[in-house]
Amino acid sequence: MSINKKTTIVSAVLVSSVLLSGCGLFGPGGKEKIDPPQTVSYTEDEKSVNEESTETETTGQEEAEVTDTVQTELYLVSKDGLVVPQTLALPKTESVAKQALEYLVKDGPVTGMLPNDFEAVLPADTTLSVDIKDKVAMVNFSKEFKDYQAEEEMRILQSVTWTLTQFDSVDKVKFQMNGHDLKEMPVKGSPIGEGYSRANGINLDTTDVVDILNTKPVTVYYIGGNEDDYYYVPVTKRVSNKESNNLQAAVNELVKGPSYDTNLDSDFLADVRLLEDPKVDENGKVTLNFNEAIYSSSSEEKIISKHLLNALVLSLTEQKGIESVAITVVGKAELVDETGRNLSEPVTRPEKVNTGSF
């Protein structure tokens, strides 16, 4: 069911933060740099937020907030048991990867910062170290790491992996406990093998999948939360190996929508269709040509829902090589969002997902 059909949304999390004129949904895209050690958030051109702040007038208090904290995605667990990125301002440190994981520990430093209805994932009192080499993060946990319930195991595995792979220096995560390599998780035995990456998925949804061996994963973003407190949730679906175009497959899953038992939602109407195959240029820009069902159902004007656009851009830029998304409707690019902002320029992925106050 479309969110716009249920209510008019004025969400501080998803609406007020969206920038759409070629510079991204919430700002410049890309992973965060931690090699060399990072103390501030970086843009795609490797210019720091702190450096940029000197170009604009700020108060002393605002400058202190920029230099003393770094915006970091923590993959926390929602009340529905889903692993969801939440961007929090963490204290400046040289060990940003280690710090990010320390803020995933229950009853740890994240406790007073947790958004409503979210909780940390790692067992209380867990300590850890992180060693990054050749884009592989080796995480060594203390013995407390095994003190979790079986139903928490996949959430922990996914949370640690997706939190670390937000950084440019990390593509894969290996796990240790007390210095010993873990090839499987310690409670339920979920396989880790030689490491875990985003390719293994998150919030896995195998609904209606009969033969999983003849499918492949595709991760798309749906909407979670409720009025005035919406956020994006990555979900890994399984699609047929016969689907040769992963971009088309992602669009199809967005239109299909989330499973009914997830409490997630989508702003795509059921009759939204691509009129031709997605086109990708040498710069990683994908152009999508939709039918007119892509327009917001709540308006007679030719307006694209922000929530639909955001989910689309997040989903497609999750795929390798895709840097930005351009939309046309029946071949025309004269589109606007709900605020009247022109969408003639391609939209890039946000640097951070789910930012704002809760």
PDB file of C-alpha atoms in Angstrom, residues 57-355:
ATOM      1  CA  GLU A  57      29.750  31.373   8.457  1.00  0.00           C
ATOM      2  CA  THR A  58      29.120  29.340  11.600  1.00  0.00           C
ATOM      3  CA  THR A  59      28.945  30.065  15.275  1.00  0.00           C
ATOM      4  CA  GLY A  60      31.596  28.792  17.639  1.00  0.00           C
ATOM      5  CA  GLN A  61      29.155  26.220  18.954  1.00  0.00           C
ATOM      6  CA  GLU A  62      28.343  24.956  15.441  1.00  0.00           C
ATOM      7  CA  GLU A  63      32.043  24.634  14.619  1.00  0.00           C
ATOM      8  CA  ALA A  64      32.603  22.645  17.810  1.00  0.00           C
ATOM      9  CA  GLU A  65      29.793  20.282  16.863  1.00  0.00           C
ATOM     10  CA  VAL A  66      31.355  19.692  13.437  1.00  0.00           C
ATOM     11  CA  THR A  67      34.906  19.115  14.663  1.00  0.00           C
ATOM     12  CA  ASP A  68      34.057  17.093  17.762  1.00  0.00           C
ATOM     13  CA  THR A  69      31.696  14.535  16.184  1.00  0.00           C
ATOM     14  CA  VAL A  70      31.449  12.379  13.093  1.00  0.00           C
ATOM     15  CA  GLN A  71      28.234  11.180  11.480  1.00  0.00           C
ATOM     16  CA  THR A  72      28.255   7.372  11.551  1.00  0.00           C
ATOM     17  CA  GLU A  73      25.742   4.757  10.456  1.00  0.00           C
ATOM     18  CA  LEU A  74      24.953   2.227  13.150  1.00  0.00           C
ATOM     19  CA  TYR A  75      22.892  -0.787  12.121  1.00  0.00           C
ATOM     20  CA  LEU A  76      20.501  -1.147  15.039  1.00  0.00           C
ATOM     21  CA  VAL A  77      17.498  -3.419  15.604  1.00  0.00           C
ATOM     22  CA  SER A  78      13.975  -2.025  15.321  1.00  0.00           C
ATOM     23  CA  LYS A  79      11.008  -3.107  17.432  1.00  0.00           C
ATOM     24  CA  ASP A  80      10.021  -5.329  14.483  1.00  0.00           C
ATOM     25  CA  GLY A  81      13.348  -7.178  14.639  1.00  0.00           C
ATOM     26  CA  LEU A  82      14.775  -5.572  11.487  1.00  0.00           C
ATOM     27  CA  VAL A  83      18.362  -4.366  11.095  1.00  0.00           C
ATOM     28  CA  VAL A  84      18.152  -0.674  10.169  1.00  0.00           C
ATOM     29  CA  PRO A  85      20.798   2.010   9.581  1.00  0.00           C
ATOM     30  CA  GLN A  86      20.532   4.977  11.909  1.00  0.00           C
ATOM     31  CA  THR A  87      22.968   7.870  11.567  1.00  0.00           C
ATOM     32  CA  LEU A  88      24.246   9.215  14.880  1.00  0.00           C
ATOM     33  CA  ALA A  89      26.857  11.842  15.748  1.00  0.00           C
ATOM     34  CA  LEU A  90      29.648   9.969  17.544  1.00  0.00           C
ATOM     35  CA  PRO A  91      32.633  11.549  19.286  1.00  0.00           C
ATOM     36  CA  LYS A  92      35.644  12.269  17.091  1.00  0.00           C
ATOM     37  CA  THR A  93      38.224   9.477  17.163  1.00  0.00           C
ATOM     38  CA  GLU A  94      40.991   8.012  15.031  1.00  0.00           C
ATOM     39  CA  SER A  95      39.538   4.498  15.425  1.00  0.00           C
ATOM     40  CA  VAL A  96      36.181   5.068  13.741  1.00  0.00           C
ATOM     41  CA  ALA A  97      35.608   1.435  12.762  1.00  0.00           C
ATOM     42  CA  LYS A  98      36.258   0.158  16.285  1.00  0.00           C
ATOM     43  CA  GLN A  99      34.151   2.936  17.759  1.00  0.00           C
ATOM     44  CA  ALA A 100      31.218   2.143  15.470  1.00  0.00           C
ATOM     45  CA  LEU A 101      31.149  -1.450  16.731  1.00  0.00           C
ATOM     46  CA  GLU A 102      31.516  -0.357  20.355  1.00  0.00           C
ATOM     47  CA  TYR A 103      28.351   1.689  19.860  1.00  0.00           C
ATOM     48  CA  LEU A 104      26.540  -1.526  18.890  1.00  0.00           C
ATOM     49  CA  VAL A 105      27.048  -3.018  22.378  1.00  0.00           C
ATOM     50  CA  LYS A 106      23.986  -3.231  24.615  1.00  0.00           C
ATOM     51  CA  ASP A 107      24.170  -1.057  27.754  1.00  0.00           C
ATOM     52  CA  GLY A 108      27.182   0.641  26.173  1.00  0.00           C
ATOM     53  CA  PRO A 109      27.825   4.259  25.135  1.00  0.00           C
ATOM     54  CA  VAL A 110      24.981   4.233  22.599  1.00  0.00           C
ATOM     55  CA  THR A 111      22.322   3.725  25.289  1.00  0.00           C
ATOM     56  CA  GLY A 112      21.421   7.386  25.757  1.00  0.00           C
ATOM     57  CA  MET A 113      21.462   8.027  22.003  1.00  0.00           C
ATOM     58  CA  LEU A 114      19.181   5.246  20.799  1.00  0.00           C
ATOM     59  CA  PRO A 115      16.276   6.360  18.594  1.00  0.00           C
ATOM     60  CA  ASN A 116      12.809   5.431  19.826  1.00  0.00           C
ATOM     61  CA  ASP A 117      12.003   1.718  19.496  1.00  0.00           C
ATOM     62  CA  PHE A 118      15.587   0.749  18.580  1.00  0.00           C
ATOM     63  CA  GLU A 119      18.153  -1.285  20.459  1.00  0.00           C
ATOM     64  CA  ALA A 120      21.811  -2.249  20.150  1.00  0.00           C
ATOM     65  CA  VAL A 121      22.721  -5.753  19.001  1.00  0.00           C
ATOM     66  CA  LEU A 122      25.967  -6.943  20.578  1.00  0.00           C
ATOM     67  CA  PRO A 123      25.818  -8.623  24.010  1.00  0.00           C
ATOM     68  CA  ALA A 124      26.480  -6.382  27.006  1.00  0.00           C
ATOM     69  CA  ASP A 125      30.114  -6.112  28.179  1.00  0.00           C
ATOM     70  CA  THR A 126      31.483  -7.297  24.814  1.00  0.00           C
ATOM     71  CA  THR A 127      34.894  -5.794  24.060  1.00  0.00           C
ATOM     72  CA  LEU A 128      36.577  -5.931  20.666  1.00  0.00           C
ATOM     73  CA  SER A 129      39.415  -4.918  18.410  1.00  0.00           C
ATOM     74  CA  VAL A 130      39.397  -4.239  14.660  1.00  0.00           C
ATOM     75  CA  ASP A 131      42.287  -4.773  12.245  1.00  0.00           C
ATOM     76  CA  ILE A 132      41.773  -3.671   8.621  1.00  0.00           C
ATOM     77  CA  LYS A 133      44.004  -4.907   5.798  1.00  0.00           C
ATOM     78  CA  ASP A 134      43.363  -5.170   2.059  1.00  0.00           C
ATOM     79  CA  LYS A 135      39.720  -4.114   2.558  1.00  0.00           C
ATOM     80  CA  VAL A 136      39.104  -6.958   5.023  1.00  0.00           C
ATOM     81  CA  ALA A 137      38.197  -6.096   8.611  1.00  0.00           C
ATOM     82  CA  MET A 138      39.206  -8.716  11.183  1.00  0.00           C
ATOM     83  CA  VAL A 139      37.088  -8.235  14.298  1.00  0.00           C
ATOM     84  CA  ASN A 140      38.223  -9.988  17.461  1.00  0.00           C
ATOM     85  CA  PHE A 141      35.462 -10.193  20.092  1.00  0.00           C
ATOM     86  CA  SER A 142      35.779 -11.073  23.763  1.00  0.00           C
ATOM     87  CA  LYS A 143      34.085 -14.184  25.181  1.00  0.00           C
ATOM     88  CA  GLU A 144      30.954 -12.156  25.989  1.00  0.00           C
ATOM     89  CA  PHE A 145      30.216 -12.102  22.253  1.00  0.00           C
ATOM     90  CA  LYS A 146      28.552 -15.526  22.534  1.00  0.00           C
ATOM     91  CA  ASP A 147      26.051 -14.401  25.192  1.00  0.00           C
ATOM     92  CA  TYR A 148      23.066 -13.859  22.883  1.00  0.00           C
ATOM     93  CA  GLN A 149      19.846 -15.672  22.016  1.00  0.00           C
ATOM     94  CA  ALA A 150      19.651 -17.838  18.901  1.00  0.00           C
ATOM     95  CA  GLU A 151      17.099 -15.558  17.247  1.00  0.00           C
ATOM     96  CA  GLU A 152      19.559 -12.652  17.503  1.00  0.00           C
ATOM     97  CA  GLU A 153      22.343 -14.362  15.580  1.00  0.00           C
ATOM     98  CA  MET A 154      21.641 -13.184  12.034  1.00  0.00           C
ATOM     99  CA  ARG A 155      20.907  -9.655  13.242  1.00  0.00           C
ATOM    100  CA  ILE A 156      24.327  -9.525  14.907  1.00  0.00           C
ATOM    101  CA  LEU A 157      26.078 -10.906  11.827  1.00  0.00           C
ATOM    102  CA  GLN A 158      24.329  -8.440   9.525  1.00  0.00           C
ATOM    103  CA  SER A 159      24.660  -5.459  11.858  1.00  0.00           C
ATOM    104  CA  VAL A 160      28.408  -5.839  12.310  1.00  0.00           C
ATOM    105  CA  THR A 161      28.971  -6.420   8.592  1.00  0.00           C
ATOM    106  CA  TRP A 162      26.864  -3.525   7.310  1.00  0.00           C
ATOM    107  CA  THR A 163      28.153  -1.116   9.955  1.00  0.00           C
ATOM    108  CA  LEU A 164      31.771  -1.795   8.969  1.00  0.00           C
ATOM    109  CA  THR A 165      31.212  -1.861   5.210  1.00  0.00           C
ATOM    110  CA  GLN A 166      29.939   1.715   5.264  1.00  0.00           C
ATOM    111  CA  PHE A 167      33.636   2.627   5.246  1.00  0.00           C
ATOM    112  CA  ASP A 168      35.698   2.733   2.047  1.00  0.00           C
ATOM    113  CA  SER A 169      38.431   0.613   3.567  1.00  0.00           C
ATOM    114  CA  VAL A 170      36.144  -2.369   4.266  1.00  0.00           C
ATOM    115  CA  ASP A 171      34.496  -4.706   1.767  1.00  0.00           C
ATOM    116  CA  LYS A 172      34.453  -7.895   3.856  1.00  0.00           C
ATOM    117  CA  VAL A 173      34.407  -8.784   7.564  1.00  0.00           C
ATOM    118  CA  LYS A 174      36.036 -11.736   9.302  1.00  0.00           C
ATOM    119  CA  PHE A 175      35.155 -12.758  12.850  1.00  0.00           C
ATOM    120  CA  GLN A 176      37.271 -13.961  15.766  1.00  0.00           C
ATOM    121  CA  MET A 177      36.513 -14.666  19.414  1.00  0.00           C
ATOM    122  CA  ASN A 178      39.363 -14.590  21.930  1.00  0.00           C
ATOM    123  CA  GLY A 179      41.786 -14.643  19.008  1.00  0.00           C
ATOM    124  CA  HIS A 180      40.339 -17.768  17.369  1.00  0.00           C
ATOM    125  CA  ASP A 181      38.849 -17.607  13.873  1.00  0.00           C
ATOM    126  CA  LEU A 182      35.100 -18.136  13.645  1.00  0.00           C
ATOM    127  CA  LYS A 183      33.848 -19.980  10.573  1.00  0.00           C
ATOM    128  CA  GLU A 184      30.348 -20.029  12.017  1.00  0.00           C
ATOM    129  CA  MET A 185      28.493 -18.042  14.637  1.00  0.00           C
ATOM    130  CA  PRO A 186      28.909 -19.414  18.194  1.00  0.00           C
ATOM    131  CA  VAL A 187      25.279 -20.018  19.220  1.00  0.00           C
ATOM    132  CA  LYS A 188      23.171 -21.213  16.280  1.00  0.00           C
ATOM    133  CA  GLY A 189      26.036 -21.992  13.910  1.00  0.00           C
ATOM    134  CA  SER A 190      25.155 -19.626  11.076  1.00  0.00           C
ATOM    135  CA  PRO A 191      27.982 -19.959   8.528  1.00  0.00           C
ATOM    136  CA  ILE A 192      30.543 -17.185   8.177  1.00  0.00           C
ATOM    137  CA  GLY A 193      33.075 -19.021   6.033  1.00  0.00           C
ATOM    138  CA  GLU A 194      35.997 -16.871   4.910  1.00  0.00           C
ATOM    139  CA  GLY A 195      34.130 -13.685   5.684  1.00  0.00           C
ATOM    140  CA  TYR A 196      30.847 -11.836   5.391  1.00  0.00           C
ATOM    141  CA  SER A 197      29.951  -8.956   3.074  1.00  0.00           C
ATOM    142  CA  ARG A 198      26.931  -7.003   1.863  1.00  0.00           C
ATOM    143  CA  ALA A 199      26.553  -9.625  -0.842  1.00  0.00           C
ATOM    144  CA  ASN A 200      25.252 -11.951   1.898  1.00  0.00           C
ATOM    145  CA  GLY A 201      22.277  -9.639   2.319  1.00  0.00           C
ATOM    146  CA  ILE A 202      20.326  -8.093   5.171  1.00  0.00           C
ATOM    147  CA  ASN A 203      16.831  -8.660   6.564  1.00  0.00           C
ATOM    148  CA  LEU A 204      16.556 -11.681   4.285  1.00  0.00           C
ATOM    149  CA  ASP A 205      13.114 -12.216   2.750  1.00  0.00           C
ATOM    150  CA  THR A 206      12.554 -15.588   1.080  1.00  0.00           C
ATOM    151  CA  THR A 207       8.763 -15.347   0.984  1.00  0.00           C
ATOM    152  CA  ASP A 208       7.297 -17.401  -1.875  1.00  0.00           C
ATOM    153  CA  VAL A 209      10.748 -18.736  -2.847  1.00  0.00           C
ATOM    154  CA  VAL A 210      10.439 -22.423  -3.700  1.00  0.00           C
ATOM    155  CA  ASP A 211      13.886 -23.215  -5.128  1.00  0.00           C
ATOM    156  CA  ILE A 212      16.419 -20.873  -3.531  1.00  0.00           C
ATOM    157  CA  LEU A 213      19.297 -22.432  -5.494  1.00  0.00           C
ATOM    158  CA  ASN A 214      17.868 -21.002  -8.694  1.00  0.00           C
ATOM    159  CA  THR A 215      17.618 -17.482  -7.306  1.00  0.00           C
ATOM    160  CA  LYS A 216      19.984 -14.600  -6.624  1.00  0.00           C
ATOM    161  CA  PRO A 217      19.859 -11.782  -4.058  1.00  0.00           C
ATOM    162  CA  VAL A 218      18.839  -8.191  -4.715  1.00  0.00           C
ATOM    163  CA  THR A 219      18.670  -5.598  -1.932  1.00  0.00           C
ATOM    164  CA  VAL A 220      15.985  -2.918  -2.044  1.00  0.00           C
ATOM    165  CA  TYR A 221      14.814  -0.287   0.431  1.00  0.00           C
ATOM    166  CA  TYR A 222      11.315  -0.045   1.889  1.00  0.00           C
ATOM    167  CA  ILE A 223       9.812   2.320   4.440  1.00  0.00           C
ATOM    168  CA  GLY A 224       9.565   1.484   8.140  1.00  0.00           C
ATOM    169  CA  GLY A 225       8.365   3.354  11.201  1.00  0.00           C
ATOM    170  CA  ASN A 226       5.229   5.458  11.460  1.00  0.00           C
ATOM    171  CA  GLU A 227       3.947   8.965  10.850  1.00  0.00           C
ATOM    172  CA  ASP A 228       6.523  11.662  11.646  1.00  0.00           C
ATOM    173  CA  ASP A 229       9.145   8.965  12.236  1.00  0.00           C
ATOM    174  CA  TYR A 230       9.757   7.130   8.957  1.00  0.00           C
ATOM    175  CA  TYR A 231      13.061   5.525   7.980  1.00  0.00           C
ATOM    176  CA  TYR A 232      14.509   3.422   5.156  1.00  0.00           C
ATOM    177  CA  VAL A 233      15.000  -0.320   5.672  1.00  0.00           C
ATOM    178  CA  PRO A 234      17.209  -2.477   3.408  1.00  0.00           C
ATOM    179  CA  VAL A 235      15.691  -5.865   2.589  1.00  0.00           C
ATOM    180  CA  THR A 236      17.344  -8.603   0.546  1.00  0.00           C
ATOM    181  CA  LYS A 237      14.880 -10.391  -1.721  1.00  0.00           C
ATOM    182  CA  ARG A 238      15.469 -13.460  -3.905  1.00  0.00           C
ATOM    183  CA  VAL A 239      14.832 -13.171  -7.645  1.00  0.00           C
ATOM    184  CA  SER A 240      15.066 -15.755 -10.403  1.00  0.00           C
ATOM    185  CA  ASN A 241      18.461 -16.439 -11.965  1.00  0.00           C
ATOM    186  CA  LYS A 242      16.654 -16.035 -15.289  1.00  0.00           C
ATOM    187  CA  GLU A 243      16.385 -12.306 -14.605  1.00  0.00           C
ATOM    188  CA  SER A 244      19.439 -11.000 -16.459  1.00  0.00           C
ATOM    189  CA  ASN A 245      19.035  -7.322 -15.541  1.00  0.00           C
ATOM    190  CA  ASN A 246      19.560  -6.708 -11.819  1.00  0.00           C
ATOM    191  CA  LEU A 247      18.403  -3.092 -12.106  1.00  0.00           C
ATOM    192  CA  GLN A 248      15.126  -4.196 -13.638  1.00  0.00           C
ATOM    193  CA  ALA A 249      14.834  -6.831 -10.913  1.00  0.00           C
ATOM    194  CA  ALA A 250      15.280  -4.181  -8.206  1.00  0.00           C
ATOM    195  CA  VAL A 251      12.571  -1.988  -9.727  1.00  0.00           C
ATOM    196  CA  ASN A 252      10.253  -4.988  -9.963  1.00  0.00           C
ATOM    197  CA  GLU A 253      10.754  -5.761  -6.252  1.00  0.00           C
ATOM    198  CA  LEU A 254      10.078  -2.141  -5.299  1.00  0.00           C
ATOM    199  CA  VAL A 255       6.828  -2.241  -7.248  1.00  0.00           C
ATOM    200  CA  LYS A 256       5.946  -5.627  -5.785  1.00  0.00           C
ATOM    201  CA  GLY A 257       6.474  -4.201  -2.312  1.00  0.00           C
ATOM    202  CA  PRO A 258       7.490  -5.785   0.986  1.00  0.00           C
ATOM    203  CA  SER A 259       6.022  -8.918   2.490  1.00  0.00           C
ATOM    204  CA  TYR A 260       2.877  -8.292   4.515  1.00  0.00           C
ATOM    205  CA  ASP A 261       4.370  -9.632   7.757  1.00  0.00           C
ATOM    206  CA  THR A 262       7.245  -7.108   7.846  1.00  0.00           C
ATOM    207  CA  ASN A 263       5.254  -3.974   8.796  1.00  0.00           C
ATOM    208  CA  LEU A 264       7.138  -2.206   5.993  1.00  0.00           C
ATOM    209  CA  ASP A 265       5.623  -0.121   3.222  1.00  0.00           C
ATOM    210  CA  SER A 266       6.290   1.226  -0.256  1.00  0.00           C
ATOM    211  CA  ASP A 267       5.206   4.290  -2.204  1.00  0.00           C
ATOM    212  CA  PHE A 268       5.149   2.436  -5.518  1.00  0.00           C
ATOM    213  CA  LEU A 269       1.749   1.760  -7.029  1.00  0.00           C
ATOM    214  CA  ALA A 270       1.147  -1.721  -8.427  1.00  0.00           C
ATOM    215  CA  ASP A 271       0.881  -0.516 -12.038  1.00  0.00           C
ATOM    216  CA  VAL A 272       4.238   1.280 -12.160  1.00  0.00           C
ATOM    217  CA  ARG A 273       6.256  -0.061 -15.101  1.00  0.00           C
ATOM    218  CA  LEU A 274       9.525   0.601 -16.904  1.00  0.00           C
ATOM    219  CA  LEU A 275       8.873   1.295 -20.581  1.00  0.00           C
ATOM    220  CA  GLU A 276      12.346   0.151 -21.611  1.00  0.00           C
ATOM    221  CA  ASP A 277      15.438  -1.458 -20.147  1.00  0.00           C
ATOM    222  CA  PRO A 278      17.502   0.696 -17.766  1.00  0.00           C
ATOM    223  CA  LYS A 279      20.371   2.492 -19.510  1.00  0.00           C
ATOM    224  CA  VAL A 280      23.733   2.882 -17.760  1.00  0.00           C
ATOM    225  CA  ASP A 281      26.424   5.265 -19.016  1.00  0.00           C
ATOM    226  CA  GLU A 282      30.189   5.242 -18.447  1.00  0.00           C
ATOM    227  CA  ASN A 283      29.825   7.404 -15.326  1.00  0.00           C
ATOM    228  CA  GLY A 284      27.513   4.981 -13.566  1.00  0.00           C
ATOM    229  CA  LYS A 285      24.357   6.991 -14.205  1.00  0.00           C
ATOM    230  CA  VAL A 286      21.303   4.804 -14.779  1.00  0.00           C
ATOM    231  CA  THR A 287      18.358   6.301 -16.641  1.00  0.00           C
ATOM    232  CA  LEU A 288      14.899   4.855 -16.002  1.00  0.00           C
ATOM    233  CA  ASN A 289      11.928   5.570 -18.259  1.00  0.00           C
ATOM    234  CA  PHE A 290       8.649   4.925 -16.406  1.00  0.00           C
ATOM    235  CA  ASN A 291       4.999   5.030 -17.341  1.00  0.00           C
ATOM    236  CA  GLU A 292       2.817   7.739 -15.818  1.00  0.00           C
ATOM    237  CA  ALA A 293       1.858   5.527 -12.866  1.00  0.00           C
ATOM    238  CA  ILE A 294       5.124   6.689 -11.274  1.00  0.00           C
ATOM    239  CA  TYR A 295       3.488  10.031 -10.464  1.00  0.00           C
ATOM    240  CA  SER A 296       2.194  10.636  -6.960  1.00  0.00           C
ATOM    241  CA  SER A 297      -1.388   9.413  -6.625  1.00  0.00           C
ATOM    242  CA  SER A 298      -2.235  12.258  -4.265  1.00  0.00           C
ATOM    243  CA  SER A 299      -1.842  15.002  -6.856  1.00  0.00           C
ATOM    244  CA  GLU A 300      -3.165  15.841 -10.302  1.00  0.00           C
ATOM    245  CA  GLU A 301       0.187  17.427 -11.128  1.00  0.00           C
ATOM    246  CA  LYS A 302       3.173  15.507 -12.466  1.00  0.00           C
ATOM    247  CA  ILE A 303       4.928  15.055  -9.151  1.00  0.00           C
ATOM    248  CA  ILE A 304       7.250  12.273  -8.011  1.00  0.00           C
ATOM    249  CA  SER A 305       6.925  11.205  -4.370  1.00  0.00           C
ATOM    250  CA  LYS A 306      10.091  11.838  -2.343  1.00  0.00           C
ATOM    251  CA  HIS A 307       9.669   8.512  -0.612  1.00  0.00           C
ATOM    252  CA  LEU A 308       9.441   6.667  -3.909  1.00  0.00           C
ATOM    253  CA  LEU A 309      12.470   8.500  -5.308  1.00  0.00           C
ATOM    254  CA  ASN A 310      14.562   7.959  -2.187  1.00  0.00           C
ATOM    255  CA  ALA A 311      13.832   4.227  -2.060  1.00  0.00           C
ATOM    256  CA  LEU A 312      14.585   3.936  -5.771  1.00  0.00           C
ATOM    257  CA  VAL A 313      17.946   5.708  -5.534  1.00  0.00           C
ATOM    258  CA  LEU A 314      19.016   3.809  -2.414  1.00  0.00           C
ATOM    259  CA  SER A 315      18.078   0.484  -3.996  1.00  0.00           C
ATOM    260  CA  LEU A 316      19.796   1.015  -7.343  1.00  0.00           C
ATOM    261  CA  THR A 317      22.987   2.574  -5.969  1.00  0.00           C
ATOM    262  CA  GLU A 318      23.327  -0.459  -3.706  1.00  0.00           C
ATOM    263  CA  GLN A 319      24.376  -2.266  -6.878  1.00  0.00           C
ATOM    264  CA  LYS A 320      27.983  -2.199  -8.026  1.00  0.00           C
ATOM    265  CA  GLY A 321      28.880   0.551 -10.482  1.00  0.00           C
ATOM    266  CA  ILE A 322      25.699   2.609 -10.082  1.00  0.00           C
ATOM    267  CA  GLU A 323      26.452   6.148  -8.905  1.00  0.00           C
ATOM    268  CA  SER A 324      23.291   8.108  -9.732  1.00  0.00           C
ATOM    269  CA  VAL A 325      19.732   7.742 -11.003  1.00  0.00           C
ATOM    270  CA  ALA A 326      17.942   9.811 -13.644  1.00  0.00           C
ATOM    271  CA  ILE A 327      14.188   9.478 -14.187  1.00  0.00           C
ATOM    272  CA  THR A 328      12.047  10.164 -17.225  1.00  0.00           C
ATOM    273  CA  VAL A 329       8.345   9.558 -17.661  1.00  0.00           C
ATOM    274  CA  VAL A 330       7.270   8.487 -21.150  1.00  0.00           C
ATOM    275  CA  GLY A 331      10.624   9.834 -22.326  1.00  0.00           C
ATOM    276  CA  LYS A 332      10.288  13.280 -20.717  1.00  0.00           C
ATOM    277  CA  ALA A 333      12.427  14.604 -17.888  1.00  0.00           C
ATOM    278  CA  GLU A 334      10.294  17.572 -16.852  1.00  0.00           C
ATOM    279  CA  LEU A 335       9.594  16.355 -13.324  1.00  0.00           C
ATOM    280  CA  VAL A 336       9.387  17.882  -9.863  1.00  0.00           C
ATOM    281  CA  ASP A 337       9.206  16.594  -6.317  1.00  0.00           C
ATOM    282  CA  GLU A 338       6.549  17.432  -3.734  1.00  0.00           C
ATOM    283  CA  THR A 339       8.208  20.786  -2.912  1.00  0.00           C
ATOM    284  CA  GLY A 340       8.405  21.822  -6.557  1.00  0.00           C
ATOM    285  CA  ARG A 341      12.132  21.126  -6.834  1.00  0.00           C
ATOM    286  CA  ASN A 342      13.231  20.289 -10.379  1.00  0.00           C
ATOM    287  CA  LEU A 343      14.398  16.703 -10.926  1.00  0.00           C
ATOM    288  CA  SER A 344      16.067  17.212 -14.295  1.00  0.00           C
ATOM    289  CA  GLU A 345      19.486  16.319 -12.834  1.00  0.00           C
ATOM    290  CA  PRO A 346      20.459  12.764 -11.805  1.00  0.00           C
ATOM    291  CA  VAL A 347      20.157  11.976  -8.094  1.00  0.00           C
ATOM    292  CA  THR A 348      23.065  10.486  -6.170  1.00  0.00           C
ATOM    293  CA  ARG A 349      23.077   8.256  -3.119  1.00  0.00           C
ATOM    294  CA  PRO A 350      23.111   9.960   0.295  1.00  0.00           C
ATOM    295  CA  GLU A 351      26.366   9.907   2.230  1.00  0.00           C
ATOM    296  CA  LYS A 352      24.420   8.696   5.256  1.00  0.00           C
ATOM    297  CA  VAL A 353      21.006   7.069   5.575  1.00  0.00           C
ATOM    298  CA  ASN A 354      18.287   7.891   8.120  1.00  0.00           C
ATOM    299  CA  THR A 355      19.685  11.102   9.538  1.00  0.00           C
TER     300      THR A 355
END
